[in-house]
mmCIF file of C-alpha atoms in Angstrom:
data_model
loop_
_atom_site.group_PDB
_atom_site.id
_atom_site.type_symbol
_atom_site.label_atom_id
_atom_site.label_comp_id
_atom_site.label_asym_id
_atom_site.label_seq_id
_atom_site.Cartn_x
_atom_site.Cartn_y
_atom_site.Cartn_z
ATOM 1 C CA THR J 1 134.588 -159.235 216.682
ATOM 2 C CA GLN J 2 137.837 -159.092 214.677
ATOM 3 C CA ALA J 3 138.798 -155.844 212.954
ATOM 4 C CA THR J 4 139.237 -155.909 209.178
ATOM 5 C CA GLU J 5 142.424 -154.230 207.991
ATOM 6 C CA GLY J 6 141.706 -150.898 206.350
ATOM 7 C CA LEU J 7 138.231 -150.531 207.870
ATOM 8 C CA LYS J 8 136.949 -148.961 211.078
ATOM 9 C CA LEU J 9 133.731 -149.128 213.091
ATOM 10 C CA CYS J 10 133.171 -145.423 213.603
ATOM 11 C CA ALA J 11 129.570 -144.810 214.701
ATOM 12 C CA VAL J 12 126.966 -146.740 216.674
ATOM 13 C CA SER J 13 123.253 -145.951 216.540
ATOM 14 C CA TYR J 14 120.673 -145.725 219.283
ATOM 15 C CA ARG J 15 119.545 -149.144 220.480
ATOM 16 C CA ASP J 16 116.127 -150.277 219.345
ATOM 17 C CA ASN J 17 114.302 -153.014 221.221
ATOM 18 C CA PRO J 18 116.981 -155.731 221.708
ATOM 19 C CA ALA J 19 114.493 -158.532 222.347
ATOM 20 C CA ASP J 20 113.490 -161.552 220.306
ATOM 21 C CA TRP J 21 109.843 -161.916 219.344
ATOM 22 C CA LEU J 22 107.970 -165.139 218.761
ATOM 23 C CA ILE J 23 105.514 -164.557 215.889
ATOM 24 C CA ILE J 24 102.669 -167.087 216.236
ATOM 25 C CA ARG J 25 99.881 -167.965 213.844
ATOM 26 C CA ARG J 26 96.630 -167.156 215.605
ATOM 27 C CA ASP J 27 95.167 -170.585 214.800
ATOM 28 C CA LYS J 28 98.125 -172.153 216.650
ATOM 29 C CA LEU J 29 97.901 -170.017 219.782
ATOM 30 C CA ASP J 30 97.703 -171.894 223.100
ATOM 31 C CA LYS J 31 97.264 -169.380 225.910
ATOM 32 C CA SER J 32 97.347 -172.129 228.539
ATOM 33 C CA GLN J 33 101.129 -172.251 228.097
ATOM 34 C CA THR J 34 103.585 -169.659 229.475
ATOM 35 C CA ILE J 35 105.068 -169.562 225.990
ATOM 36 C CA PRO J 36 101.735 -169.790 224.122
ATOM 37 C CA LEU J 37 102.577 -172.559 221.676
ATOM 38 C CA PRO J 38 100.782 -175.900 221.314
ATOM 39 C CA ALA J 39 102.623 -179.108 222.161
ATOM 40 C CA ASN J 40 105.253 -180.079 219.589
ATOM 41 C CA ALA J 41 104.882 -176.768 217.775
ATOM 42 C CA ARG J 42 107.029 -176.152 214.709
ATOM 43 C CA VAL J 43 109.133 -173.019 215.204
ATOM 44 C CA GLY J 44 111.081 -171.484 212.338
ATOM 45 C CA THR J 45 114.553 -170.067 212.958
ATOM 46 C CA SER J 46 118.036 -170.681 211.598
ATOM 47 C CA SER J 47 119.748 -169.121 214.634
ATOM 48 C CA ALA J 48 121.584 -171.635 216.824
ATOM 49 C CA ARG J 49 121.175 -169.251 219.760
ATOM 50 C CA ARG J 50 117.405 -169.022 219.346
ATOM 51 C CA LYS J 51 117.085 -172.766 218.815
ATOM 52 C CA ALA J 52 119.032 -173.545 221.989
ATOM 53 C CA GLN J 53 117.041 -171.140 224.150
ATOM 54 C CA ILE J 54 113.550 -172.006 222.869
ATOM 55 C CA LEU J 55 114.362 -175.696 223.417
ATOM 56 C CA TYR J 56 115.557 -174.856 226.922
ATOM 57 C CA PHE J 57 112.164 -173.332 227.755
ATOM 58 C CA ARG J 58 110.071 -175.673 225.597
ATOM 59 C CA PRO J 59 111.878 -178.986 224.946
ATOM 60 C CA ASP J 60 108.848 -180.319 223.074
ATOM 61 C CA VAL J 61 109.003 -177.878 220.146
ATOM 62 C CA GLN J 62 110.501 -178.716 216.768
ATOM 63 C CA THR J 63 112.882 -176.131 215.340
ATOM 64 C CA ILE J 64 112.915 -175.830 211.559
ATOM 65 C CA ASP J 65 115.406 -173.784 209.542
ATOM 66 C CA LEU J 66 114.046 -170.587 208.052
ATOM 67 C CA ARG J 67 115.749 -168.444 205.394
ATOM 68 C CA GLY J 68 115.014 -165.215 203.575
ATOM 69 C CA ASN J 69 114.578 -161.561 204.452
ATOM 70 C CA VAL J 70 112.039 -160.542 207.091
ATOM 71 C CA PRO J 71 109.005 -160.082 204.762
ATOM 72 C CA THR J 72 109.784 -163.415 203.100
ATOM 73 C CA ARG J 73 109.927 -165.176 206.460
ATOM 74 C CA LEU J 74 106.612 -163.683 207.531
ATOM 75 C CA GLU J 75 104.988 -164.740 204.256
ATOM 76 C CA LYS J 76 106.276 -168.290 204.772
ATOM 77 C CA LEU J 77 104.609 -168.299 208.185
ATOM 78 C CA ARG J 78 101.352 -167.035 206.684
ATOM 79 C CA SER J 79 101.117 -169.340 203.698
ATOM 80 C CA SER J 80 103.425 -172.354 203.731
ATOM 81 C CA GLY J 81 101.874 -174.346 206.572
ATOM 82 C CA GLU J 82 105.367 -175.518 207.500
ATOM 83 C CA TYR J 83 105.617 -173.321 210.609
ATOM 84 C CA ASP J 84 103.361 -172.670 213.601
ATOM 85 C CA ALA J 85 105.546 -169.756 214.677
ATOM 86 C CA ILE J 86 108.815 -168.081 213.765
ATOM 87 C CA MET J 87 111.392 -166.102 215.750
ATOM 88 C CA LEU J 88 112.683 -162.692 214.687
ATOM 89 C CA ALA J 89 114.451 -159.693 216.206
ATOM 90 C CA ALA J 90 112.026 -157.058 217.465
ATOM 91 C CA ALA J 91 114.277 -154.256 216.173
ATOM 92 C CA GLY J 92 114.066 -155.370 212.565
ATOM 93 C CA LEU J 93 110.297 -155.693 212.725
ATOM 94 C CA SER J 94 109.820 -152.257 214.267
ATOM 95 C CA ARG J 95 112.238 -150.537 211.867
ATOM 96 C CA LEU J 96 110.483 -152.067 208.859
ATOM 97 C CA GLU J 97 107.064 -151.012 210.252
ATOM 98 C CA LEU J 98 105.421 -154.212 209.025
ATOM 99 C CA ASP J 99 101.771 -155.087 209.644
ATOM 100 C CA LEU J 100 101.724 -157.986 212.117
ATOM 101 C CA SER J 101 98.048 -157.699 213.069
ATOM 102 C CA ASP J 102 97.205 -161.184 211.771
ATOM 103 C CA PHE J 103 99.700 -162.781 214.188
ATOM 104 C CA HIS J 104 100.049 -163.091 217.949
ATOM 105 C CA ILE J 105 103.330 -161.570 219.156
ATOM 106 C CA HIS J 106 104.998 -163.094 222.212
ATOM 107 C CA GLU J 107 107.637 -160.643 223.405
ATOM 108 C CA PHE J 108 110.535 -162.230 225.280
ATOM 109 C CA SER J 109 112.440 -160.247 227.878
ATOM 110 C CA PRO J 110 116.107 -159.837 226.863
ATOM 111 C CA ARG J 111 117.002 -160.576 230.484
ATOM 112 C CA GLU J 112 115.428 -164.018 230.175
ATOM 113 C CA PHE J 113 115.668 -164.970 226.498
ATOM 114 C CA VAL J 114 119.080 -163.431 225.928
ATOM 115 C CA PRO J 115 119.627 -161.734 222.534
ATOM 116 C CA ALA J 116 122.677 -161.814 220.312
ATOM 117 C CA PRO J 117 125.459 -159.374 221.219
ATOM 118 C CA ALA J 118 124.552 -155.840 220.028
ATOM 119 C CA GLN J 119 121.124 -156.909 218.776
ATOM 120 C CA GLY J 120 119.039 -153.839 217.968
ATOM 121 C CA VAL J 121 122.043 -151.644 217.149
ATOM 122 C CA LEU J 122 123.201 -150.366 213.756
ATOM 123 C CA VAL J 123 126.910 -149.771 213.226
ATOM 124 C CA LEU J 124 128.514 -147.673 210.519
ATOM 125 C CA GLN J 125 131.815 -148.861 209.111
ATOM 126 C CA THR J 126 134.110 -146.674 207.030
ATOM 127 C CA ARG J 127 137.540 -146.810 205.489
ATOM 128 C CA ALA J 128 140.064 -146.286 208.262
ATOM 129 C CA ASP J 129 141.654 -143.314 206.487
ATOM 130 C CA ASP J 130 138.375 -141.468 205.818
ATOM 131 C CA LEU J 131 138.721 -139.039 208.717
ATOM 132 C CA ALA J 132 136.261 -136.501 207.326
ATOM 133 C CA LEU J 133 133.432 -139.030 207.174
ATOM 134 C CA GLN J 134 134.256 -140.354 210.630
ATOM 135 C CA LYS J 135 134.036 -136.812 212.044
ATOM 136 C CA PHE J 136 130.733 -136.248 210.255
ATOM 137 C CA LEU J 137 129.222 -139.430 211.703
ATOM 138 C CA LEU J 138 129.998 -138.413 215.300
ATOM 139 C CA ASP J 139 126.668 -136.552 215.323
ATOM 140 C CA ILE J 140 124.767 -139.858 215.297
ATOM 141 C CA HIS J 141 127.181 -141.800 217.529
ATOM 142 C CA HIS J 142 125.879 -143.045 220.887
ATOM 143 C CA ASP J 143 128.761 -143.635 223.274
ATOM 144 C CA GLU J 144 126.519 -145.007 226.050
ATOM 145 C CA VAL J 145 125.381 -147.767 223.671
ATOM 146 C CA VAL J 146 128.979 -148.619 222.819
ATOM 147 C CA ARG J 147 129.866 -149.101 226.472
ATOM 148 C CA CYS J 148 127.238 -151.837 226.809
ATOM 149 C CA THR J 149 127.606 -153.494 223.404
ATOM 150 C CA ASN J 150 131.389 -153.668 223.843
ATOM 151 C CA VAL J 151 130.802 -155.895 226.867
ATOM 152 C CA GLU J 152 128.459 -158.112 224.856
ATOM 153 C CA ARG J 153 130.825 -158.344 221.891
ATOM 154 C CA ARG J 154 133.712 -159.110 224.222
ATOM 155 C CA VAL J 155 131.804 -162.123 225.579
ATOM 156 C CA LEU J 156 131.454 -163.394 222.017
ATOM 157 C CA GLN J 157 135.108 -162.715 221.257
ATOM 158 C CA LEU J 158 136.308 -164.577 224.355
ATOM 159 C CA PHE J 159 134.325 -167.616 223.267
ATOM 160 C CA GLY J 160 135.917 -167.350 219.824
ATOM 161 C CA GLY J 161 132.419 -167.262 218.416
ATOM 162 C CA GLY J 162 130.669 -165.899 215.385
ATOM 163 C CA CYS J 163 127.105 -165.659 214.176
ATOM 164 C CA HIS J 164 126.649 -169.465 214.349
ATOM 165 C CA THR J 165 127.623 -169.765 218.031
ATOM 166 C CA PRO J 166 124.642 -170.552 220.353
ATOM 167 C CA LEU J 167 125.524 -167.596 222.577
ATOM 168 C CA GLY J 168 123.627 -164.580 223.860
ATOM 169 C CA ALA J 169 124.832 -161.534 225.780
ATOM 170 C CA TYR J 170 122.891 -158.494 226.912
ATOM 171 C CA CYS J 171 124.236 -155.593 228.998
ATOM 172 C CA GLU J 172 122.486 -152.607 230.570
ATOM 173 C CA CYS J 173 123.852 -149.584 232.392
ATOM 174 C CA ASP J 174 121.562 -148.092 235.040
ATOM 175 C CA LYS J 175 121.199 -144.453 236.095
ATOM 176 C CA LEU J 176 123.852 -144.877 238.785
ATOM 177 C CA GLY J 177 126.406 -146.121 236.252
ATOM 178 C CA ASN J 178 126.272 -149.775 237.324
ATOM 179 C CA TYR J 179 126.504 -152.467 234.660
ATOM 180 C CA HIS J 180 124.246 -155.519 234.525
ATOM 181 C CA LEU J 181 125.085 -158.419 232.218
ATOM 182 C CA TRP J 182 123.037 -161.441 231.232
ATOM 183 C CA ALA J 183 124.825 -164.113 229.178
ATOM 184 C CA THR J 184 124.014 -167.601 227.984
ATOM 185 C CA VAL J 185 125.769 -170.256 225.926
ATOM 186 C CA ALA J 186 124.962 -173.785 224.817
ATOM 187 C CA ASN J 187 126.958 -176.714 223.516
ATOM 188 C CA PRO J 188 127.343 -176.967 219.703
ATOM 189 C CA ASP J 189 124.572 -179.601 219.707
ATOM 190 C CA LEU J 190 122.345 -177.004 221.468
ATOM 191 C CA SER J 191 122.303 -178.977 224.726
ATOM 192 C CA GLN J 192 123.266 -177.829 228.243
ATOM 193 C CA VAL J 193 122.228 -174.186 228.073
ATOM 194 C CA ARG J 194 124.113 -172.245 230.771
ATOM 195 C CA HIS J 195 123.166 -168.833 232.139
ATOM 196 C CA VAL J 196 124.921 -166.166 234.174
ATOM 197 C CA ARG J 197 123.837 -162.783 235.544
ATOM 198 C CA LEU J 198 126.364 -160.282 236.889
ATOM 199 C CA SER J 199 126.304 -156.714 238.183
ATOM 200 C CA ALA J 200 129.302 -154.443 238.736
ATOM 201 C CA ALA J 201 130.163 -150.788 239.189
ATOM 202 C CA THR J 202 132.439 -150.948 236.141
ATOM 203 C CA SER J 203 132.500 -152.818 232.854
ATOM 204 C CA ASN J 204 136.181 -153.718 233.334
ATOM 205 C CA ASN J 205 136.629 -157.496 233.109
ATOM 206 C CA LEU J 206 132.857 -158.012 233.301
ATOM 207 C CA ALA J 207 132.822 -160.071 230.113
ATOM 208 C CA GLN J 208 135.787 -162.169 231.259
ATOM 209 C CA ILE J 209 134.147 -162.948 234.597
ATOM 210 C CA ALA J 210 130.935 -163.976 232.821
ATOM 211 C CA VAL J 211 132.793 -166.235 230.402
ATOM 212 C CA ASN J 212 134.752 -167.860 233.237
ATOM 213 C CA GLN J 213 131.545 -168.615 235.122
ATOM 214 C CA LEU J 214 129.824 -169.994 232.034
ATOM 215 C CA LYS J 215 132.773 -172.277 231.298
ATOM 216 C CA GLU J 216 132.802 -173.512 234.893
ATOM 217 C CA GLN J 217 129.161 -174.592 234.835
#
């Protein structure tokens, strides 16, 4: 959320699916549960945000750190026996067009299981003085995406957070131009997950209001 001197964020892509997906081994599927995991399931993720939220919904699960690129993480789920399920961003899985047919996919709603700010969006960064390239990239820039992701990134900035902060923020703009924001944050030890949902006719101060309400809870 802090600009790097000499560089500029100059183009923002379309937004792919912003949700988180729970990728479950079929032999560990328990459809009697709302989140179809067996009791005390072992869930792989290194994201503090994902850990905090899955524990909020399923306090019984065990979260286990998971490293590597997306194919490596999926192969660990298939073969290591260490994980019953893992959590990944839907956008990365869809963009990589990976075969997930041997797994059960539980798709969380981003309005309920709140994603990381700007999840599903690609941003192009250039040298600040490269005006020709910045002009060229305007053809793939999506201003309507920026308006929403700026709200999400502002929530993160106001918390002074980075990628290790257990914080989620997701903003939508409807056809009438109204903004809807879902945000969540947990303590550093992943306890006391707080949620807020706000709607407003403008994005002005929307992030600040959400942060104030989360801090008051």
